[in-house]
PDB file of C-alpha atoms in Angstrom:
ATOM      1  CA  MET A   1      12.287  51.282 -18.713  1.00 71.00           C
ATOM      2  CA  ASP A   2      13.569  48.029 -18.230  1.00 84.00           C
ATOM      3  CA  PRO A   3      10.973  45.729 -16.466  1.00 92.00           C
ATOM      4  CA  VAL A   4      12.042  44.292 -12.509  1.00 97.00           C
ATOM      5  CA  LEU A   5      14.380  41.725 -12.991  1.00 98.00           C
ATOM      6  CA  LEU A   6      12.302  38.472 -10.575  1.00 98.00           C
ATOM      7  CA  PHE A   7      15.217  35.871  -9.676  1.00 98.00           C
ATOM      8  CA  LEU A   8      13.427  32.582  -8.915  1.00 98.00           C
ATOM      9  CA  ASP A   9      15.027  29.585  -7.429  1.00 97.00           C
ATOM     10  CA  ILE A  10      13.706  26.521  -7.982  1.00 97.00           C
ATOM     11  CA  ASP A  11      14.877  23.486  -5.478  1.00 96.00           C
ATOM     12  CA  GLY A  12      12.263  24.813  -2.189  1.00 96.00           C
ATOM     13  CA  THR A  13      10.305  27.573  -4.110  1.00 97.00           C
ATOM     14  CA  LEU A  14       8.439  26.012  -7.243  1.00 97.00           C
ATOM     15  CA  LEU A  15       9.344  22.443  -6.358  1.00 96.00           C
ATOM     16  CA  PRO A  16       8.361  21.453  -2.876  1.00 95.00           C
ATOM     17  CA  PHE A  17      10.665  19.191  -0.965  1.00 92.00           C
ATOM     18  CA  GLY A  18      11.228  18.292   3.338  1.00 90.00           C
ATOM     19  CA  GLY A  19       7.688  17.734   3.693  1.00 82.00           C
ATOM     20  CA  GLY A  20       5.252  15.990   2.049  1.00 82.00           C
ATOM     21  CA  PRO A  21       3.013  14.514   0.748  1.00 90.00           C
ATOM     22  CA  TYR A  22       2.748  16.472  -2.213  1.00 91.00           C
ATOM     23  CA  PRO A  23       0.066  17.193  -4.951  1.00 91.00           C
ATOM     24  CA  THR A  24       0.972  16.225  -8.160  1.00 92.00           C
ATOM     25  CA  TYR A  25       0.280  17.696 -11.788  1.00 93.00           C
ATOM     26  CA  GLU A  26      -0.551  16.463 -15.062  1.00 91.00           C
ATOM     27  CA  PRO A  27       1.729  18.687 -17.933  1.00 89.00           C
ATOM     28  CA  ALA A  28      -0.090  21.057 -18.959  1.00 89.00           C
ATOM     29  CA  PHE A  29       2.151  21.995 -22.107  1.00 84.00           C
ATOM     30  CA  PRO A  30       3.926  19.576 -24.450  1.00 85.00           C
ATOM     31  CA  LEU A  31       7.329  18.335 -22.673  1.00 86.00           C
ATOM     32  CA  PRO A  32       9.724  16.929 -24.979  1.00 86.00           C
ATOM     33  CA  GLU A  33      11.070  13.593 -25.058  1.00 85.00           C
ATOM     34  CA  ALA A  34      13.393  13.866 -22.554  1.00 79.00           C
ATOM     35  CA  VAL A  35      11.971  15.886 -19.783  1.00 84.00           C
ATOM     36  CA  ALA A  36       8.762  13.934 -19.859  1.00 81.00           C
ATOM     37  CA  GLY A  37       9.697  11.331 -17.393  1.00 80.00           C
ATOM     38  CA  HIS A  38      11.707  13.619 -14.838  1.00 87.00           C
ATOM     39  CA  PRO A  39      11.123  12.263 -11.568  1.00 87.00           C
ATOM     40  CA  LEU A  40      10.238  15.444 -10.229  1.00 90.00           C
ATOM     41  CA  LEU A  41       9.023  17.959 -12.506  1.00 92.00           C
ATOM     42  CA  ASN A  42       5.176  16.819 -11.623  1.00 92.00           C
ATOM     43  CA  ARG A  43       5.361  18.112  -8.187  1.00 94.00           C
ATOM     44  CA  VAL A  44       5.893  21.857  -9.759  1.00 95.00           C
ATOM     45  CA  ASP A  45       2.381  23.303 -10.471  1.00 96.00           C
ATOM     46  CA  PRO A  46       2.500  23.984 -14.306  1.00 95.00           C
ATOM     47  CA  ALA A  47       0.358  27.182 -13.621  1.00 96.00           C
ATOM     48  CA  LEU A  48       2.742  29.154 -12.166  1.00 97.00           C
ATOM     49  CA  GLY A  49       3.895  29.882 -15.299  1.00 97.00           C
ATOM     50  CA  THR A  50       1.324  32.155 -16.309  1.00 97.00           C
ATOM     51  CA  ARG A  51       1.409  33.397 -12.287  1.00 97.00           C
ATOM     52  CA  LEU A  52       4.914  34.575 -13.344  1.00 98.00           C
ATOM     53  CA  LEU A  53       4.763  36.042 -16.276  1.00 97.00           C
ATOM     54  CA  SER A  54       1.697  37.833 -14.675  1.00 96.00           C
ATOM     55  CA  LEU A  55       4.065  39.960 -12.900  1.00 97.00           C
ATOM     56  CA  GLY A  56       5.379  41.856 -15.817  1.00 96.00           C
ATOM     57  CA  CYS A  57       8.714  41.241 -14.030  1.00 97.00           C
ATOM     58  CA  ALA A  58      11.745  39.878 -16.196  1.00 97.00           C
ATOM     59  CA  PRO A  59      12.661  36.611 -14.742  1.00 98.00           C
ATOM     60  CA  VAL A  60      15.823  34.990 -14.261  1.00 98.00           C
ATOM     61  CA  TRP A  61      16.634  31.354 -13.390  1.00 98.00           C
ATOM     62  CA  ALA A  62      18.881  32.254 -10.195  1.00 97.00           C
ATOM     63  CA  THR A  63      19.094  28.714  -8.939  1.00 96.00           C
ATOM     64  CA  THR A  64      21.880  25.974  -9.731  1.00 93.00           C
ATOM     65  CA  TRP A  65      20.047  24.212 -12.566  1.00 94.00           C
ATOM     66  CA  MET A  66      21.217  26.876 -14.017  1.00 91.00           C
ATOM     67  CA  ASP A  67      20.440  26.358 -18.289  1.00 93.00           C
ATOM     68  CA  ASP A  68      18.755  22.980 -17.157  1.00 92.00           C
ATOM     69  CA  ALA A  69      16.466  25.236 -15.936  1.00 95.00           C
ATOM     70  CA  ASN A  70      16.220  26.055 -19.442  1.00 95.00           C
ATOM     71  CA  ALA A  71      15.214  22.169 -20.421  1.00 93.00           C
ATOM     72  CA  CYS A  72      13.532  20.922 -17.953  1.00 93.00           C
ATOM     73  CA  LEU A  73      11.406  23.694 -16.206  1.00 94.00           C
ATOM     74  CA  SER A  74      10.702  26.162 -18.695  1.00 95.00           C
ATOM     75  CA  PRO A  75       8.545  23.842 -21.219  1.00 94.00           C
ATOM     76  CA  TRP A  76       7.017  22.446 -18.467  1.00 94.00           C
ATOM     77  CA  LEU A  77       5.906  25.655 -17.077  1.00 96.00           C
ATOM     78  CA  GLY A  78       5.269  26.822 -20.327  1.00 95.00           C
ATOM     79  CA  LEU A  79       7.905  29.804 -19.861  1.00 96.00           C
ATOM     80  CA  PRO A  80       9.665  31.189 -22.973  1.00 96.00           C
ATOM     81  CA  ARG A  81      13.876  29.667 -22.130  1.00 96.00           C
ATOM     82  CA  LEU A  82      15.011  32.454 -19.767  1.00 98.00           C
ATOM     83  CA  PRO A  83      18.166  33.949 -18.696  1.00 97.00           C
ATOM     84  CA  PHE A  84      20.111  32.786 -16.455  1.00 96.00           C
ATOM     85  CA  VAL A  85      22.644  33.507 -13.873  1.00 95.00           C
ATOM     86  CA  ASP A  86      25.826  31.419 -14.177  1.00 92.00           C
ATOM     87  CA  TRP A  87      27.072  31.201 -10.888  1.00 88.00           C
ATOM     88  CA  PRO A  88      30.979  31.618 -10.349  1.00 84.00           C
ATOM     89  CA  ASP A  89      33.192  28.885  -8.553  1.00 74.00           C
ATOM     90  CA  PRO A  90      32.889  29.294  -4.830  1.00 63.00           C
ATOM     91  CA  ASP A  91      34.867  30.109  -2.373  1.00 58.00           C
ATOM     92  CA  PRO A  92      36.992  27.463  -0.804  1.00 50.00           C
ATOM     93  CA  ASP A  93      35.163  27.174   2.523  1.00 50.00           C
ATOM     94  CA  PRO A  94      33.372  30.409   2.739  1.00 51.00           C
ATOM     95  CA  ASP A  95      31.226  29.456   6.251  1.00 51.00           C
ATOM     96  CA  ASP A  96      34.995  28.547   8.192  1.00 48.00           C
ATOM     97  CA  ASP A  97      35.994  31.817   8.545  1.00 49.00           C
ATOM     98  CA  GLY A  98      35.546  32.028  12.468  1.00 47.00           C
ATOM     99  CA  LEU A  99      32.327  34.970  11.876  1.00 46.00           C
ATOM    100  CA  PRO A 100      28.702  35.322  12.094  1.00 53.00           C
ATOM    101  CA  ALA A 101      26.902  33.959   9.147  1.00 67.00           C
ATOM    102  CA  GLY A 102      26.645  36.870   6.455  1.00 84.00           C
ATOM    103  CA  PRO A 103      24.731  36.186   3.067  1.00 92.00           C
ATOM    104  CA  HIS A 104      23.797  33.656   1.337  1.00 93.00           C
ATOM    105  CA  TRP A 105      26.284  32.752  -1.890  1.00 92.00           C
ATOM    106  CA  LYS A 106      23.742  33.686  -4.256  1.00 95.00           C
ATOM    107  CA  THR A 107      23.686  36.939  -2.848  1.00 95.00           C
ATOM    108  CA  ARG A 108      26.757  39.308  -4.312  1.00 95.00           C
ATOM    109  CA  PRO A 109      26.307  37.426  -7.691  1.00 96.00           C
ATOM    110  CA  LEU A 110      22.830  38.404  -7.977  1.00 96.00           C
ATOM    111  CA  VAL A 111      23.367  41.864  -6.844  1.00 97.00           C
ATOM    112  CA  SER A 112      26.245  42.107  -9.869  1.00 96.00           C
ATOM    113  CA  TRP A 113      24.074  40.309 -12.356  1.00 97.00           C
ATOM    114  CA  ALA A 114      21.319  42.707 -11.713  1.00 97.00           C
ATOM    115  CA  ALA A 115      23.728  45.526 -12.080  1.00 96.00           C
ATOM    116  CA  GLY A 116      22.070  48.688 -10.422  1.00 96.00           C
ATOM    117  CA  ARG A 117      18.564  47.311 -12.190  1.00 97.00           C
ATOM    118  CA  PRO A 118      15.629  46.785  -9.247  1.00 97.00           C
ATOM    119  CA  PHE A 119      14.660  43.131  -8.427  1.00 98.00           C
ATOM    120  CA  VAL A 120      12.846  40.544  -6.862  1.00 98.00           C
ATOM    121  CA  TRP A 121      14.476  37.691  -5.858  1.00 98.00           C
ATOM    122  CA  VAL A 122      11.764  34.912  -5.030  1.00 98.00           C
ATOM    123  CA  ASP A 123      14.381  31.940  -2.946  1.00 97.00           C
ATOM    124  CA  ASP A 124      13.326  29.285   0.400  1.00 97.00           C
ATOM    125  CA  GLU A 125      17.582  30.325   1.736  1.00 95.00           C
ATOM    126  CA  ILE A 126      17.025  34.129   2.108  1.00 97.00           C
ATOM    127  CA  THR A 127      17.622  35.355   5.546  1.00 95.00           C
ATOM    128  CA  GLU A 128      18.520  39.301   6.956  1.00 95.00           C
ATOM    129  CA  ALA A 129      21.832  38.845   6.816  1.00 95.00           C
ATOM    130  CA  ASP A 130      21.021  39.250   2.663  1.00 96.00           C
ATOM    131  CA  ARG A 131      18.873  42.074   3.008  1.00 96.00           C
ATOM    132  CA  VAL A 132      21.071  43.939   4.835  1.00 95.00           C
ATOM    133  CA  TRP A 133      23.984  43.162   2.558  1.00 95.00           C
ATOM    134  CA  VAL A 134      21.662  43.818  -0.602  1.00 97.00           C
ATOM    135  CA  ALA A 135      20.436  46.965   1.185  1.00 96.00           C
ATOM    136  CA  ALA A 136      24.036  47.771   1.427  1.00 95.00           C
ATOM    137  CA  HIS A 137      25.460  47.166  -2.009  1.00 96.00           C
ATOM    138  CA  HIS A 138      22.790  47.466  -4.423  1.00 96.00           C
ATOM    139  CA  PRO A 139      21.543  50.850  -5.468  1.00 96.00           C
ATOM    140  CA  ALA A 140      18.402  50.284  -6.413  1.00 96.00           C
ATOM    141  CA  ARG A 141      15.330  48.868  -5.044  1.00 95.00           C
ATOM    142  CA  ALA A 142      15.177  45.493  -3.793  1.00 97.00           C
ATOM    143  CA  PHE A 143      12.947  42.933  -2.712  1.00 98.00           C
ATOM    144  CA  LEU A 144      14.407  39.440  -1.205  1.00 98.00           C
ATOM    145  CA  HIS A 145      11.494  37.173  -0.426  1.00 98.00           C
ATOM    146  CA  ARG A 146      11.353  33.691   1.228  1.00 98.00           C
ATOM    147  CA  VAL A 147       9.431  30.982   0.579  1.00 98.00           C
ATOM    148  CA  ASP A 148       8.409  27.863   2.574  1.00 97.00           C
ATOM    149  CA  HIS A 149      10.225  24.950   1.492  1.00 96.00           C
ATOM    150  CA  GLN A 150       7.926  22.101   2.502  1.00 95.00           C
ATOM    151  CA  VAL A 151       5.281  24.320   0.180  1.00 94.00           C
ATOM    152  CA  GLY A 152       7.003  25.785  -2.473  1.00 96.00           C
ATOM    153  CA  LEU A 153       5.335  29.071  -4.247  1.00 96.00           C
ATOM    154  CA  THR A 154       2.136  29.435  -2.808  1.00 96.00           C
ATOM    155  CA  GLU A 155      -1.059  32.029  -4.019  1.00 97.00           C
ATOM    156  CA  ARG A 156       0.139  34.053  -0.591  1.00 97.00           C
ATOM    157  CA  ASP A 157       3.323  34.198  -1.873  1.00 98.00           C
ATOM    158  CA  PHE A 158       1.962  36.337  -4.912  1.00 98.00           C
ATOM    159  CA  GLU A 159       0.123  38.346  -3.317  1.00 97.00           C
ATOM    160  CA  VAL A 160       2.759  39.470  -1.612  1.00 97.00           C
ATOM    161  CA  LEU A 161       4.844  40.052  -4.734  1.00 97.00           C
ATOM    162  CA  GLU A 162       2.526  41.737  -6.402  1.00 97.00           C
ATOM    163  CA  GLU A 163       1.995  43.720  -3.450  1.00 96.00           C
ATOM    164  CA  TRP A 164       5.346  44.774  -3.390  1.00 96.00           C
ATOM    165  CA  LEU A 165       5.792  45.678  -7.204  1.00 96.00           C
ATOM    166  CA  GLY A 166       2.660  47.760  -7.163  1.00 94.00           C
ATOM    167  CA  GLU A 167       4.256  49.915  -4.449  1.00 93.00           C
ATOM    168  CA  TRP A 168       7.115  49.894  -6.722  1.00 88.00           C
ATOM    169  CA  ARG A 169       5.016  50.438  -9.847  1.00 86.00           C
ATOM    170  CA  GLY A 170       2.922  53.297  -8.071  1.00 85.00           C
ATOM    171  CA  ASP A 171       6.236  55.161  -6.401  1.00 71.00           C
ATOM    172  CA  ILE A 172       7.483  55.662 -10.508  1.00 58.00           C
ATOM    173  CA  ARG A 173       4.068  56.560 -11.946  1.00 59.00           C
ATOM    174  CA  SER A 174       4.291  59.431  -8.652  1.00 52.00           C
ATOM    175  CA  ALA A 175       7.259  60.104  -9.068  1.00 50.00           C
ATOM    176  CA  GLY A 176       8.402  63.466 -10.286  1.00 41.00           C
ATOM    177  CA  PRO A 177      11.587  64.720 -12.142  1.00 40.00           C
ATOM    178  CA  ALA A 178      13.034  65.221  -8.423  1.00 34.00           C
ATOM    179  CA  ARG A 179      12.626  61.679  -6.978  1.00 33.00           C
ATOM    180  CA  SER A 180      13.879  58.228  -7.687  1.00 29.00           C
ATOM    181  CA  PRO A 181      11.836  55.563  -6.205  1.00 33.00           C
ATOM    182  CA  TYR A 182      15.121  53.385  -6.928  1.00 29.00           C
ATOM    183  CA  ARG A 183      16.545  54.581  -3.674  1.00 31.00           C
ATOM    184  CA  ARG A 184      13.982  53.631  -1.377  1.00 33.00           C
ATOM    185  CA  PRO A 185      14.598  51.228   1.606  1.00 37.00           C
ATOM    186  CA  HIS A 186      14.808  47.378   0.423  1.00 39.00           C
ATOM    187  CA  GLY A 187      11.693  44.978   1.417  1.00 42.00           C
TER     188      GLY A 187
END
């Protein structure tokens, strides 16, 4: 069985903003010269890379950084080159339709990218509208976890992710042939 996908945002999720002052970190891994002087990387805790990998998921960059995440953040975090979501061109003005706010612009492309696989999405802009849309349009289990953009991903966030993943994996182990964990309610 394929591992659960882990869609990772950067700004506000791995890289805190809008609060401060922020802790700063020294690189834990050798960096390419082009990355060494990046002005924001020292706000990202390099230990997050190991923590993310310890979740046992298949990480995917789900950020507007796209492949720049591999050039800048992967070396900082000690991560291998990761796949990334190549976002479609945005709608001209998706919020100007007079209707209540719908799902985030990333939601539909992430469900499409997941292609029926279970996933966890970690972002600082997730709302209930995203959870409702995913529950209605994605056949597998999904957990959408909102991170506080002022502090970024914390140990408490990892505990929540590990709890959901543990429940999901427990369902997989205990499921008989007639029961599928993929149809469980979305987190």
